[in-house]
């Protein structure tokens, strides 16, 4: 995989061609697995980690699955490129920042990635555009079977797939859905939604997972329980609750339009205008303004840009992407200037394509 | 009424320590002195004044039991919140079950199983058996048998 070309493309899951893509950005399935004959990563020696990495690399490269996965040895990838992979959601921050033998197998369309020597030996993830948990699960399940033909998994009949942290044991499954909920945030109904979700044991997180802020009004909803329920049961519990949240968000959007159409139109247009003309732009402001424009497109108030193009801008304006395009390290002030330059150029390009 | 053997106040705690071959020792202590007594007793040569007679159980009681595969103690897990190897789930199952119940509301897996499960199960059962035998061999200081078992475990692990 050529990391230098990544900044000119985007993952398939970002293209907004999946179901309910106006509100649901992506659906993700993650499976945690470990080899039965080694200590978990945190207790493995450097030598053992190297062995695990070599074995899994072999399995991943020979995996009989379409699309074929390309393997990256992360200990030889420079920090900026590792950060790039984090921003594209292909690897976790934890894997990027850890040390020692570790890697990732990535499908060229960026729908699948298999992390090696993260907290567990194997973290397999599938991301799909829109509300498509079942499709993502089907891919993950098949891929898991293929990998298991070669890799002897740590499994107990009583406790299921054994993981370094007991919060993942059993199915090892984390199913999550990324939602864009600007109207629920604006109408302050979002807290109510969270409380209801927490009551049924679902977790709510920001864009980049655990501990991250919900910038750009993006929220990730995922299961917490992994033991004592089947995979389909866990997935259906999330799948059943998402349509209600989508309905609430749509309702909140309609209410906004009915009561404050002019004010909303003004906010969306100003956001778009600022993105097209500002000369300094922080990451936070960018997320905030893009969120307004995204809402504007979905409400039919803005029509010069598509949802897919906007999704891409959320990712391509992140620090590592900007620095990768310029080919050098930038301090935060340089980044803010480069970010606005990038936005102006890209938005002009999109406008020209439309005309 | 007994007096505290440490400070001569009235003793309220009475301890009968059972020693080997039917011998026993009596201790009479007042409440303020009791924590000190426990502390001193634990640091005494044998270290186990309130012995249960079973070394495994005692080790488990103080979280010092060690996984024979990875050397993790349950206290290590309590501190770092990460287990050391797959075998820990078996070694610490009595401690883990209430924890799993807390996290997941359940303690038994009901989802997917590996397709190779029957084969793996047989191998894992043999491995567990060898580990048990190894532990016993070391306890009775039969190092020849232990070395033999260690080699067997290595072959099984590599298979």
CSV table of C-alpha atoms in Angstrom, one decimal:
chain,number,residue,atom,x,y,z
A,1,UNK,CA,0.0,0.0,0.0
A,2,UNK,CA,1.4,3.3,-1.0
A,3,UNK,CA,0.8,5.7,1.9
A,4,UNK,CA,1.8,8.7,-0.2
A,5,UNK,CA,-1.2,8.2,-2.5
A,6,UNK,CA,-3.7,7.9,0.4
A,7,UNK,CA,-4.3,11.7,0.7
A,8,UNK,CA,-5.7,11.9,-2.9
A,9,UNK,CA,-8.3,9.1,-2.3
A,10,UNK,CA,-10.8,8.2,0.4
A,11,UNK,CA,-12.0,5.0,1.9
A,12,UNK,CA,-15.1,3.4,0.4
A,13,UNK,CA,-17.0,3.7,3.6
A,14,UNK,CA,-16.7,7.6,3.5
A,15,UNK,CA,-18.5,7.9,0.2
A,16,UNK,CA,-22.0,8.1,1.6
A,17,UNK,CA,-23.5,5.5,-0.7
A,18,UNK,CA,-24.8,3.3,2.1
A,19,UNK,CA,-28.3,3.2,3.7
A,20,UNK,CA,-29.4,6.3,5.7
A,21,UNK,CA,-26.0,8.0,4.8
A,22,UNK,CA,-27.4,11.4,5.5
A,23,UNK,CA,-27.3,10.6,9.2
A,24,UNK,CA,-25.3,7.3,9.5
A,25,UNK,CA,-21.7,7.9,8.4
A,26,UNK,CA,-20.6,4.3,8.9
A,27,UNK,CA,-21.2,1.0,10.5
A,28,UNK,CA,-18.3,-0.9,12.0
A,29,UNK,CA,-17.7,-4.5,13.3
A,30,UNK,CA,-14.6,-5.3,15.3
A,31,UNK,CA,-13.6,-8.8,16.5
A,32,UNK,CA,-10.8,-9.4,19.1
A,33,UNK,CA,-8.9,-12.6,18.8
A,34,UNK,CA,-5.7,-14.1,20.3
A,35,UNK,CA,-3.4,-17.0,19.4
A,36,UNK,CA,-3.8,-19.7,22.0
A,37,UNK,CA,0.0,-20.5,22.4
A,38,UNK,CA,1.3,-17.0,23.3
A,39,UNK,CA,0.9,-14.6,26.2
A,40,UNK,CA,-1.3,-11.6,25.4
A,41,UNK,CA,0.6,-8.6,23.9
A,42,UNK,CA,1.1,-6.8,27.2
A,43,UNK,CA,2.9,-9.8,28.6
A,44,UNK,CA,4.7,-11.1,25.5
A,45,UNK,CA,8.5,-10.6,25.3
A,46,UNK,CA,10.0,-8.7,22.3
A,47,UNK,CA,10.9,-12.1,20.9
A,48,UNK,CA,7.4,-13.5,21.3
A,49,UNK,CA,5.9,-10.4,19.7
A,50,UNK,CA,8.2,-10.8,16.7
A,51,UNK,CA,7.1,-14.4,16.4
A,52,UNK,CA,3.4,-13.5,16.6
A,53,UNK,CA,3.8,-10.7,14.1
A,54,UNK,CA,5.7,-12.9,11.6
A,55,UNK,CA,3.0,-15.7,11.9
A,56,UNK,CA,0.1,-13.4,11.6
A,57,UNK,CA,1.7,-11.5,8.7
A,58,UNK,CA,2.1,-14.8,6.9
A,59,UNK,CA,-1.6,-15.8,7.6
A,60,UNK,CA,-2.9,-12.3,6.5
A,61,UNK,CA,-0.8,-12.3,3.2
A,62,UNK,CA,-2.0,-15.7,2.3
A,63,UNK,CA,-5.6,-15.1,3.3
A,64,UNK,CA,-8.0,-16.4,0.6
A,65,UNK,CA,-10.3,-13.4,0.6
A,66,UNK,CA,-11.4,-10.8,-1.9
A,67,UNK,CA,-10.2,-8.1,-1.7
A,68,UNK,CA,-6.7,-9.2,-0.9
A,69,UNK,CA,-5.1,-7.5,2.1
A,70,UNK,CA,-1.9,-5.6,1.9
A,71,UNK,CA,0.3,-5.9,5.0
A,72,UNK,CA,2.2,-2.9,6.6
A,73,UNK,CA,4.9,-3.5,9.1
A,74,UNK,CA,4.1,-0.6,11.5
A,75,UNK,CA,7.5,-0.6,13.3
A,76,UNK,CA,9.0,0.6,10.0
A,77,UNK,CA,6.3,3.2,9.3
A,78,UNK,CA,7.2,6.7,10.3
A,79,UNK,CA,5.0,8.4,13.0
A,80,UNK,CA,3.3,10.8,10.5
A,81,UNK,CA,2.2,7.9,8.3
A,82,UNK,CA,0.9,6.0,11.4
A,83,UNK,CA,-1.1,9.1,12.3
A,84,UNK,CA,-2.5,9.2,8.8
A,85,UNK,CA,-3.7,5.6,9.2
A,86,UNK,CA,-5.4,6.6,12.5
A,87,UNK,CA,-7.1,9.5,10.9
A,88,UNK,CA,-8.5,7.2,8.2
A,89,UNK,CA,-9.7,4.9,11.0
A,90,UNK,CA,-7.6,2.0,9.7
A,91,UNK,CA,-5.6,1.6,12.9
A,92,UNK,CA,-6.2,2.6,16.5
A,93,UNK,CA,-4.3,5.4,18.3
A,94,UNK,CA,-3.1,2.7,20.7
A,95,UNK,CA,-1.5,0.6,17.9
A,96,UNK,CA,0.0,3.7,16.3
A,97,UNK,CA,1.7,4.9,19.5
A,98,UNK,CA,2.8,1.6,20.9
A,99,UNK,CA,6.2,0.1,20.3
A,100,UNK,CA,7.7,-3.2,19.0
A,101,UNK,CA,6.7,-5.6,16.3
A,102,UNK,CA,3.2,-4.8,15.1
A,103,UNK,CA,1.4,-4.3,11.9
A,104,UNK,CA,-1.8,-4.0,9.9
A,105,UNK,CA,-3.4,-5.8,6.9
A,106,UNK,CA,-5.5,-3.3,4.9
A,107,UNK,CA,-7.8,-3.9,2.0
A,108,UNK,CA,-7.2,-1.3,-0.8
A,109,UNK,CA,-10.8,-0.1,-0.5
A,110,UNK,CA,-10.1,0.5,3.2
A,111,UNK,CA,-13.2,-1.4,4.2
A,112,UNK,CA,-11.2,-4.1,6.1
A,113,UNK,CA,-8.2,-3.9,8.4
A,114,UNK,CA,-6.6,-6.5,10.6
A,115,UNK,CA,-4.5,-5.1,13.4
A,116,UNK,CA,-1.6,-7.2,14.7
A,117,UNK,CA,-0.2,-6.9,18.3
A,118,UNK,CA,-2.6,-4.3,19.5
A,119,UNK,CA,-4.1,-5.0,23.0
A,120,UNK,CA,-5.1,-8.4,21.5
A,121,UNK,CA,-2.9,-10.3,19.0
A,122,UNK,CA,-5.7,-9.8,16.4
A,123,UNK,CA,-8.2,-7.0,16.0
A,124,UNK,CA,-10.2,-7.5,12.8
A,125,UNK,CA,-12.4,-4.6,11.7
A,126,UNK,CA,-14.8,-4.0,8.8
A,127,UNK,CA,-16.3,-0.6,8.1
A,128,UNK,CA,-19.2,0.0,5.8
A,129,UNK,CA,-20.8,3.2,4.5
A,130,UNK,CA,-24.1,4.1,6.1
A,131,UNK,CA,-26.3,1.9,8.3
A,132,UNK,CA,-25.1,-1.5,7.2
A,133,UNK,CA,-24.2,-3.5,10.4
A,134,UNK,CA,-25.3,-6.8,8.9
A,135,UNK,CA,-23.2,-6.5,5.8
A,136,UNK,CA,-20.2,-5.6,7.9
A,137,UNK,CA,-20.8,-8.5,10.2
A,138,UNK,CA,-21.1,-10.9,7.3
A,139,UNK,CA,-17.7,-9.8,6.0
A,140,UNK,CA,-16.1,-9.9,9.4
A,141,UNK,CA,-17.5,-13.4,10.2
A,142,UNK,CA,-16.2,-14.8,6.9
A,143,UNK,CA,-12.8,-13.2,7.3
A,144,UNK,CA,-12.7,-14.6,10.8
A,145,UNK,CA,-13.4,-18.1,9.6
A,146,UNK,CA,-10.7,-17.8,6.9
A,147,UNK,CA,-8.1,-16.5,9.4
A,148,UNK,CA,-9.1,-19.3,11.9
A,149,UNK,CA,-8.2,-22.0,9.3
A,150,UNK,CA,-4.6,-21.0,9.9
A,151,UNK,CA,-4.5,-19.2,13.2
A,152,UNK,CA,-5.2,-21.3,16.3
A,153,UNK,CA,-7.4,-19.0,18.4
A,154,UNK,CA,-7.5,-18.9,22.2
A,155,UNK,CA,-11.0,-20.1,23.0
A,156,UNK,CA,-12.8,-21.6,25.9
A,157,UNK,CA,-16.2,-23.2,25.8
A,158,UNK,CA,-17.2,-21.4,29.0
A,159,UNK,CA,-15.7,-17.9,28.3
A,160,UNK,CA,-15.6,-17.9,24.5
A,161,UNK,CA,-12.8,-16.1,22.6
A,162,UNK,CA,-10.3,-15.1,25.3
A,163,UNK,CA,-9.0,-11.5,25.3
A,164,UNK,CA,-6.5,-9.5,27.3
A,165,UNK,CA,-9.2,-7.5,28.9
A,166,UNK,CA,-12.3,-9.3,30.3
A,167,UNK,CA,-14.5,-6.5,28.9
A,168,UNK,CA,-14.0,-8.0,25.4
A,169,UNK,CA,-14.2,-11.7,26.3
A,170,UNK,CA,-16.9,-14.0,24.8
A,171,UNK,CA,-17.7,-12.9,21.3
A,172,UNK,CA,-14.9,-10.3,21.2
A,173,UNK,CA,-17.4,-8.3,19.2
A,174,UNK,CA,-17.7,-4.5,19.2
A,175,UNK,CA,-20.4,-3.3,16.8
A,176,UNK,CA,-20.6,0.5,16.4
A,177,UNK,CA,-22.5,3.0,14.3
A,178,UNK,CA,-21.2,6.5,13.6
A,179,UNK,CA,-24.0,9.1,13.5
A,180,UNK,CA,-24.1,12.8,12.6
A,181,UNK,CA,-26.6,14.4,15.0
A,182,UNK,CA,-26.4,18.2,14.6
A,183,UNK,CA,-30.1,18.9,15.1
A,184,UNK,CA,-30.3,16.8,18.3
A,185,UNK,CA,-27.2,18.7,19.6
A,186,UNK,CA,-28.7,22.0,18.7
A,187,UNK,CA,-32.1,21.3,20.2
A,188,UNK,CA,-30.3,19.9,23.3
A,189,UNK,CA,-32.3,16.6,23.1
A,190,UNK,CA,-29.0,14.7,22.7
A,191,UNK,CA,-28.6,14.2,26.5
A,192,UNK,CA,-31.9,12.5,26.7
A,193,UNK,CA,-30.9,10.1,23.9
A,194,UNK,CA,-27.6,9.3,25.7
A,195,UNK,CA,-29.3,8.5,28.9
A,196,UNK,CA,-31.7,6.2,27.2
A,197,UNK,CA,-28.8,4.4,25.4
A,198,UNK,CA,-26.8,4.0,28.6
A,199,UNK,CA,-29.9,2.4,30.3
A,200,UNK,CA,-29.8,-0.4,27.7
A,201,UNK,CA,-26.0,-0.8,28.1
A,202,UNK,CA,-24.9,0.9,24.9
A,203,UNK,CA,-21.8,3.2,25.0
A,204,UNK,CA,-21.6,6.6,23.3
A,205,UNK,CA,-18.3,8.0,22.1
A,206,UNK,CA,-16.8,10.7,19.9
A,207,UNK,CA,-15.4,10.5,16.4
A,208,UNK,CA,-12.1,8.8,17.3
A,209,UNK,CA,-13.4,6.3,19.8
A,210,UNK,CA,-12.7,6.0,23.5
A,211,UNK,CA,-12.2,9.3,25.3
A,212,UNK,CA,-12.4,11.4,22.2
A,213,UNK,CA,-14.6,14.5,22.0
A,214,UNK,CA,-17.7,14.5,19.9
A,215,UNK,CA,-16.4,17.1,17.5
A,216,UNK,CA,-18.4,17.9,14.4
A,217,UNK,CA,-21.5,16.5,16.1
A,218,UNK,CA,-20.4,12.9,15.3
A,219,UNK,CA,-21.3,10.2,17.8
A,220,UNK,CA,-20.3,6.5,17.9
A,221,UNK,CA,-22.8,4.2,19.5
A,222,UNK,CA,-21.6,0.7,20.4
A,223,UNK,CA,-22.3,-2.4,22.6
A,224,UNK,CA,-20.5,-2.9,25.9
A,225,UNK,CA,-21.6,-6.4,26.7
A,226,UNK,CA,-19.6,-9.1,24.8
A,227,UNK,CA,-20.3,-12.2,26.9
A,228,UNK,CA,-23.5,-14.2,27.2
A,229,UNK,CA,-25.1,-12.9,24.0
A,230,UNK,CA,-24.7,-14.2,20.5
A,231,UNK,CA,-23.2,-12.0,17.8
A,232,UNK,CA,-26.5,-11.6,16.1
A,233,UNK,CA,-28.2,-10.7,19.3
A,234,UNK,CA,-25.6,-8.0,20.1
A,235,UNK,CA,-25.9,-6.6,16.6
A,236,UNK,CA,-29.7,-6.6,16.6
A,237,UNK,CA,-29.8,-4.7,19.9
A,238,UNK,CA,-27.9,-1.8,18.3
A,239,UNK,CA,-29.7,-2.2,14.9
A,240,UNK,CA,-33.1,-1.9,16.6
A,241,UNK,CA,-32.3,1.3,18.4
A,242,UNK,CA,-30.6,3.2,15.6
A,243,UNK,CA,-33.8,3.8,13.5
A,244,UNK,CA,-35.4,5.5,16.5
A,245,UNK,CA,-32.4,7.9,16.8
A,246,UNK,CA,-32.6,8.6,13.1
A,247,UNK,CA,-36.2,9.4,13.4
A,248,UNK,CA,-35.5,11.8,16.4
A,249,UNK,CA,-32.8,13.5,14.4
A,250,UNK,CA,-35.0,13.9,11.3
A,251,UNK,CA,-37.8,15.2,13.5
A,252,UNK,CA,-35.5,17.7,15.1
A,253,UNK,CA,-34.3,18.8,11.7
A,254,UNK,CA,-37.9,19.3,10.5
A,255,UNK,CA,-38.8,21.3,13.6
A,256,UNK,CA,-35.7,23.5,13.0
A,257,UNK,CA,-36.8,24.2,9.4
A,258,UNK,CA,-40.3,24.9,10.4
A,259,UNK,CA,-39.5,27.3,13.3
A,260,UNK,CA,-36.2,28.9,12.2
A,261,UNK,CA,-35.8,28.4,8.5
A,262,UNK,CA,-34.1,31.7,7.8
A,263,UNK,CA,-31.7,31.5,10.8
A,264,UNK,CA,-30.7,28.0,9.8
A,265,UNK,CA,-30.2,28.9,6.2
A,266,UNK,CA,-28.1,31.9,7.4
A,267,UNK,CA,-25.9,29.7,9.6
A,268,UNK,CA,-25.3,27.1,6.9
A,269,UNK,CA,-24.5,29.7,4.3
A,270,UNK,CA,-22.1,31.6,6.6
A,271,UNK,CA,-20.4,28.3,7.5
A,272,UNK,CA,-19.9,27.5,3.8
A,273,UNK,CA,-18.7,31.1,3.1
A,274,UNK,CA,-16.2,30.9,5.9
A,275,UNK,CA,-14.8,27.6,4.7
A,276,UNK,CA,-14.4,29.1,1.2
A,277,UNK,CA,-12.7,32.3,2.3
A,278,UNK,CA,-11.0,32.1,5.7
A,279,UNK,CA,-7.2,32.2,5.9
A,280,UNK,CA,-6.7,30.5,9.3
A,281,UNK,CA,-8.7,27.6,10.4
A,282,UNK,CA,-8.4,25.4,13.5
A,283,UNK,CA,-9.4,21.7,13.3
A,284,UNK,CA,-12.2,22.4,15.7
A,285,UNK,CA,-13.7,25.2,13.7
A,286,UNK,CA,-13.4,23.2,10.6
A,287,UNK,CA,-15.4,20.3,12.1
A,288,UNK,CA,-18.0,22.7,13.4
A,289,UNK,CA,-18.4,24.5,10.1
A,290,UNK,CA,-18.4,21.3,8.0
A,291,UNK,CA,-21.1,20.0,10.3
A,292,UNK,CA,-23.3,23.0,9.5
A,293,UNK,CA,-22.7,22.6,5.8
A,294,UNK,CA,-23.5,18.9,6.0
A,295,UNK,CA,-26.8,19.7,7.8
A,296,UNK,CA,-27.5,22.3,5.1
A,297,UNK,CA,-27.0,19.8,2.3
A,298,UNK,CA,-29.3,17.3,4.0
A,299,UNK,CA,-32.0,20.0,4.5
A,300,UNK,CA,-31.8,21.0,0.9
A,301,UNK,CA,-30.5,24.5,1.9
A,302,UNK,CA,-27.0,24.0,0.3
A,303,UNK,CA,-26.6,22.4,-3.0
A,304,UNK,CA,-23.0,23.1,-4.2
A,305,UNK,CA,-21.4,20.0,-2.6
A,306,UNK,CA,-22.3,16.4,-1.9
A,307,UNK,CA,-22.3,14.5,1.4
A,308,UNK,CA,-19.5,12.2,0.2
A,309,UNK,CA,-17.3,15.2,-0.6
A,310,UNK,CA,-18.1,16.6,2.8
A,311,UNK,CA,-17.3,13.4,4.6
A,312,UNK,CA,-14.0,13.3,2.8
A,313,UNK,CA,-13.2,16.9,4.0
A,314,UNK,CA,-13.7,15.9,7.6
A,315,UNK,CA,-10.9,13.4,7.2
A,316,UNK,CA,-8.6,15.3,4.8
A,317,UNK,CA,-8.4,18.4,7.0
A,318,UNK,CA,-6.9,16.4,9.9
A,319,UNK,CA,-3.3,17.2,10.9
A,320,UNK,CA,-1.5,14.2,9.4
A,321,UNK,CA,-3.4,14.5,6.1
A,322,UNK,CA,-2.4,18.2,5.7
A,323,UNK,CA,1.2,17.5,6.5
A,324,UNK,CA,1.3,14.5,4.2
A,325,UNK,CA,0.0,16.7,1.3
A,326,UNK,CA,2.7,19.3,1.9
A,327,UNK,CA,5.3,16.6,2.6
A,328,UNK,CA,6.6,18.2,5.8
A,329,UNK,CA,6.0,18.6,9.5
A,330,UNK,CA,3.9,21.7,10.4
A,331,UNK,CA,3.4,23.5,13.7
A,332,UNK,CA,-0.2,24.2,14.7
A,333,UNK,CA,-0.2,27.7,13.3
A,334,UNK,CA,1.2,26.5,10.0
A,335,UNK,CA,-1.4,23.8,10.0
A,336,UNK,CA,-4.2,26.3,10.5
A,337,UNK,CA,-3.1,28.3,7.5
A,338,UNK,CA,-2.5,25.2,5.4
A,339,UNK,CA,-5.9,23.8,6.4
A,340,UNK,CA,-7.7,26.9,5.2
A,341,UNK,CA,-5.6,27.0,2.0
A,342,UNK,CA,-6.6,23.3,1.4
A,343,UNK,CA,-10.2,24.0,2.0
A,344,UNK,CA,-10.4,27.0,-0.3
A,345,UNK,CA,-8.7,25.1,-3.1
A,346,UNK,CA,-10.8,21.9,-2.7
A,347,UNK,CA,-14.1,23.8,-2.4
A,348,UNK,CA,-13.2,25.8,-5.6
A,349,UNK,CA,-12.5,22.6,-7.4
A,350,UNK,CA,-15.8,21.1,-6.3
A,351,UNK,CA,-17.7,24.2,-7.4
A,352,UNK,CA,-16.0,24.1,-10.8
A,353,UNK,CA,-17.0,20.5,-11.3
A,354,UNK,CA,-20.6,21.3,-10.5
A,355,UNK,CA,-20.8,24.1,-13.0
B,1,UNK,CA,-9.8,-13.2,82.1
B,2,UNK,CA,-6.7,-13.1,80.0
B,3,UNK,CA,-4.5,-10.1,79.6
B,4,UNK,CA,-3.2,-9.0,76.3
B,5,UNK,CA,0.2,-10.5,75.8
B,6,UNK,CA,1.4,-7.3,74.3
B,7,UNK,CA,0.2,-4.5,76.5
B,8,UNK,CA,-1.5,-6.0,79.5
B,9,UNK,CA,-5.0,-4.5,78.7
B,10,UNK,CA,-7.9,-7.0,78.9
B,11,UNK,CA,-7.6,-9.4,75.9
B,12,UNK,CA,-10.6,-9.5,73.6
B,13,UNK,CA,-9.2,-11.6,70.7
B,14,UNK,CA,-8.3,-15.2,71.4
B,15,UNK,CA,-6.3,-17.1,68.8
B,16,UNK,CA,-5.4,-20.8,68.7
B,17,UNK,CA,-2.7,-21.4,66.2
B,18,UNK,CA,-2.4,-24.9,65.0
B,19,UNK,CA,1.1,-26.1,64.5
B,20,UNK,CA,2.4,-29.3,63.1
B,21,UNK,CA,1.9,-32.8,64.8
B,22,UNK,CA,-1.0,-31.9,67.0
B,23,UNK,CA,0.8,-29.0,68.8
B,24,UNK,CA,-0.9,-25.7,69.2
B,25,UNK,CA,-0.2,-22.2,70.5
B,26,UNK,CA,-2.7,-19.9,72.2
B,27,UNK,CA,-2.6,-16.1,71.8
B,28,UNK,CA,-4.6,-13.5,73.7
B,29,UNK,CA,-4.6,-9.9,72.4
B,30,UNK,CA,-6.6,-6.7,72.9
B,31,UNK,CA,-8.3,-5.1,70.0
B,32,UNK,CA,-5.8,-2.2,69.5
B,33,UNK,CA,-2.9,-4.6,69.4
B,34,UNK,CA,-4.6,-7.1,67.0
B,35,UNK,CA,-3.6,-5.4,63.7
B,36,UNK,CA,0.0,-5.4,64.9
B,37,UNK,CA,-0.2,-9.0,65.8
B,38,UNK,CA,-1.5,-9.9,62.3
B,39,UNK,CA,1.2,-7.9,60.6
B,40,UNK,CA,3.9,-9.5,62.7
B,41,UNK,CA,2.6,-13.0,62.2
B,42,UNK,CA,2.4,-12.5,58.5
B,43,UNK,CA,6.1,-11.5,58.4
B,44,UNK,CA,7.2,-14.4,60.6
B,45,UNK,CA,9.2,-17.3,59.2
B,46,UNK,CA,6.3,-19.5,58.0
B,47,UNK,CA,4.3,-16.3,57.1
B,48,UNK,CA,0.9,-18.0,57.4
B,49,UNK,CA,-0.4,-17.8,60.9
B,50,UNK,CA,-4.0,-18.5,59.9
B,51,UNK,CA,-3.2,-21.3,57.5
B,52,UNK,CA,-5.9,-23.2,55.7
B,53,UNK,CA,-3.6,-26.1,55.1
B,54,UNK,CA,-4.0,-25.8,51.3
B,55,UNK,CA,-1.2,-23.7,49.7
B,56,UNK,CA,-3.3,-23.1,46.6
B,57,UNK,CA,-6.2,-21.7,48.6
B,58,UNK,CA,-3.9,-19.5,50.7
B,59,UNK,CA,-2.2,-18.2,47.6
B,60,UNK,CA,-5.6,-17.4,46.1
B,61,UNK,CA,-6.8,-15.7,49.3
B,62,UNK,CA,-4.0,-13.1,49.2
B,63,UNK,CA,-4.0,-12.8,45.3
B,64,UNK,CA,-0.6,-14.3,45.1
B,65,UNK,CA,-1.5,-17.4,43.1
B,66,UNK,CA,0.6,-17.4,39.9
B,67,UNK,CA,-0.4,-18.6,36.4
B,68,UNK,CA,2.1,-21.4,35.6
B,69,UNK,CA,2.1,-20.3,31.9
B,70,UNK,CA,2.7,-16.5,32.1
B,71,UNK,CA,3.5,-15.9,35.8
B,72,UNK,CA,0.7,-13.4,36.3
B,73,UNK,CA,-0.7,-13.0,39.7
B,74,UNK,CA,-4.3,-11.9,40.3
B,75,UNK,CA,-3.1,-8.7,42.0
B,76,UNK,CA,-1.2,-7.8,38.8
B,77,UNK,CA,-4.5,-8.0,37.0
B,78,UNK,CA,-6.2,-5.9,39.6
B,79,UNK,CA,-3.6,-3.2,39.1
B,80,UNK,CA,-3.2,-3.3,35.3
B,81,UNK,CA,-6.7,-4.5,34.3
B,82,UNK,CA,-5.1,-6.8,31.7
B,83,UNK,CA,-4.7,-10.5,31.8
B,84,UNK,CA,-1.4,-12.1,30.8
B,85,UNK,CA,-2.3,-15.1,28.7
B,86,UNK,CA,-5.3,-17.2,27.7
B,87,UNK,CA,-4.5,-19.7,30.4
B,88,UNK,CA,-5.3,-17.1,33.1
B,89,UNK,CA,-9.0,-17.5,32.4
B,90,UNK,CA,-8.7,-21.1,33.7
B,91,UNK,CA,-6.3,-20.3,36.6
B,92,UNK,CA,-8.3,-17.4,38.0
B,93,UNK,CA,-11.7,-18.5,37.0
B,94,UNK,CA,-13.1,-18.3,40.6
B,95,UNK,CA,-12.0,-14.7,40.8
B,96,UNK,CA,-13.0,-13.8,37.3
B,97,UNK,CA,-16.6,-15.2,37.3
B,98,UNK,CA,-18.0,-12.5,39.7
B,99,UNK,CA,-16.1,-9.8,37.7
B,100,UNK,CA,-17.6,-11.1,34.4
B,101,UNK,CA,-21.0,-11.2,36.0
B,102,UNK,CA,-20.5,-7.5,36.9
B,103,UNK,CA,-19.4,-6.4,33.5
B,104,UNK,CA,-21.6,-8.5,31.2
B,105,UNK,CA,-24.4,-9.7,33.5
B,106,UNK,CA,-23.5,-13.2,32.3
B,107,UNK,CA,-20.6,-15.6,32.7
B,108,UNK,CA,-21.1,-18.1,29.8
B,109,UNK,CA,-20.3,-17.6,26.2
B,110,UNK,CA,-23.2,-18.3,23.8
B,111,UNK,CA,-21.9,-17.0,20.5
B,112,UNK,CA,-19.8,-18.3,17.6
B,113,UNK,CA,-17.3,-21.1,18.2
B,114,UNK,CA,-14.2,-21.9,16.1
B,115,UNK,CA,-14.7,-24.5,13.5
B,116,UNK,CA,-11.6,-26.3,14.7
B,117,UNK,CA,-13.0,-26.5,18.2
B,118,UNK,CA,-13.1,-30.3,18.7
B,119,UNK,CA,-9.4,-30.7,17.8
B,120,UNK,CA,-8.3,-27.7,19.8
B,121,UNK,CA,-10.3,-28.9,22.8
B,122,UNK,CA,-8.4,-32.2,22.8
B,123,UNK,CA,-5.1,-30.5,22.6
B,124,UNK,CA,-5.9,-28.0,25.2
B,125,UNK,CA,-7.1,-30.6,27.6
B,126,UNK,CA,-3.8,-32.5,27.2
B,127,UNK,CA,-1.9,-29.2,27.7
B,128,UNK,CA,-3.8,-28.4,30.9
B,129,UNK,CA,-3.2,-32.0,32.2
B,130,UNK,CA,0.6,-31.7,31.5
B,131,UNK,CA,0.7,-28.3,33.3
B,132,UNK,CA,-1.0,-29.8,36.3
B,133,UNK,CA,1.4,-32.8,36.3
B,134,UNK,CA,4.4,-30.4,36.0
B,135,UNK,CA,3.2,-28.4,39.0
B,136,UNK,CA,2.9,-31.5,41.1
B,137,UNK,CA,6.3,-32.8,39.9
B,138,UNK,CA,7.9,-29.5,41.0
B,139,UNK,CA,6.1,-29.7,44.4
B,140,UNK,CA,7.5,-33.1,45.1
B,141,UNK,CA,10.9,-32.1,43.7
B,142,UNK,CA,10.9,-34.7,41.0
B,143,UNK,CA,13.0,-32.7,38.5
B,144,UNK,CA,13.6,-35.5,36.1
B,145,UNK,CA,9.8,-35.9,35.5
B,146,UNK,CA,9.4,-32.1,35.5
B,147,UNK,CA,12.0,-31.7,32.7
B,148,UNK,CA,10.3,-34.4,30.7
B,149,UNK,CA,6.9,-32.7,31.2
B,150,UNK,CA,8.3,-29.3,30.3
B,151,UNK,CA,9.5,-30.7,26.9
B,152,UNK,CA,6.1,-32.3,26.3
B,153,UNK,CA,4.4,-28.9,27.0
B,154,UNK,CA,6.7,-27.1,24.7
B,155,UNK,CA,6.0,-29.6,21.8
B,156,UNK,CA,2.2,-29.3,22.4
B,157,UNK,CA,2.4,-25.5,22.5
B,158,UNK,CA,4.3,-25.4,19.3
B,159,UNK,CA,1.9,-27.8,17.5
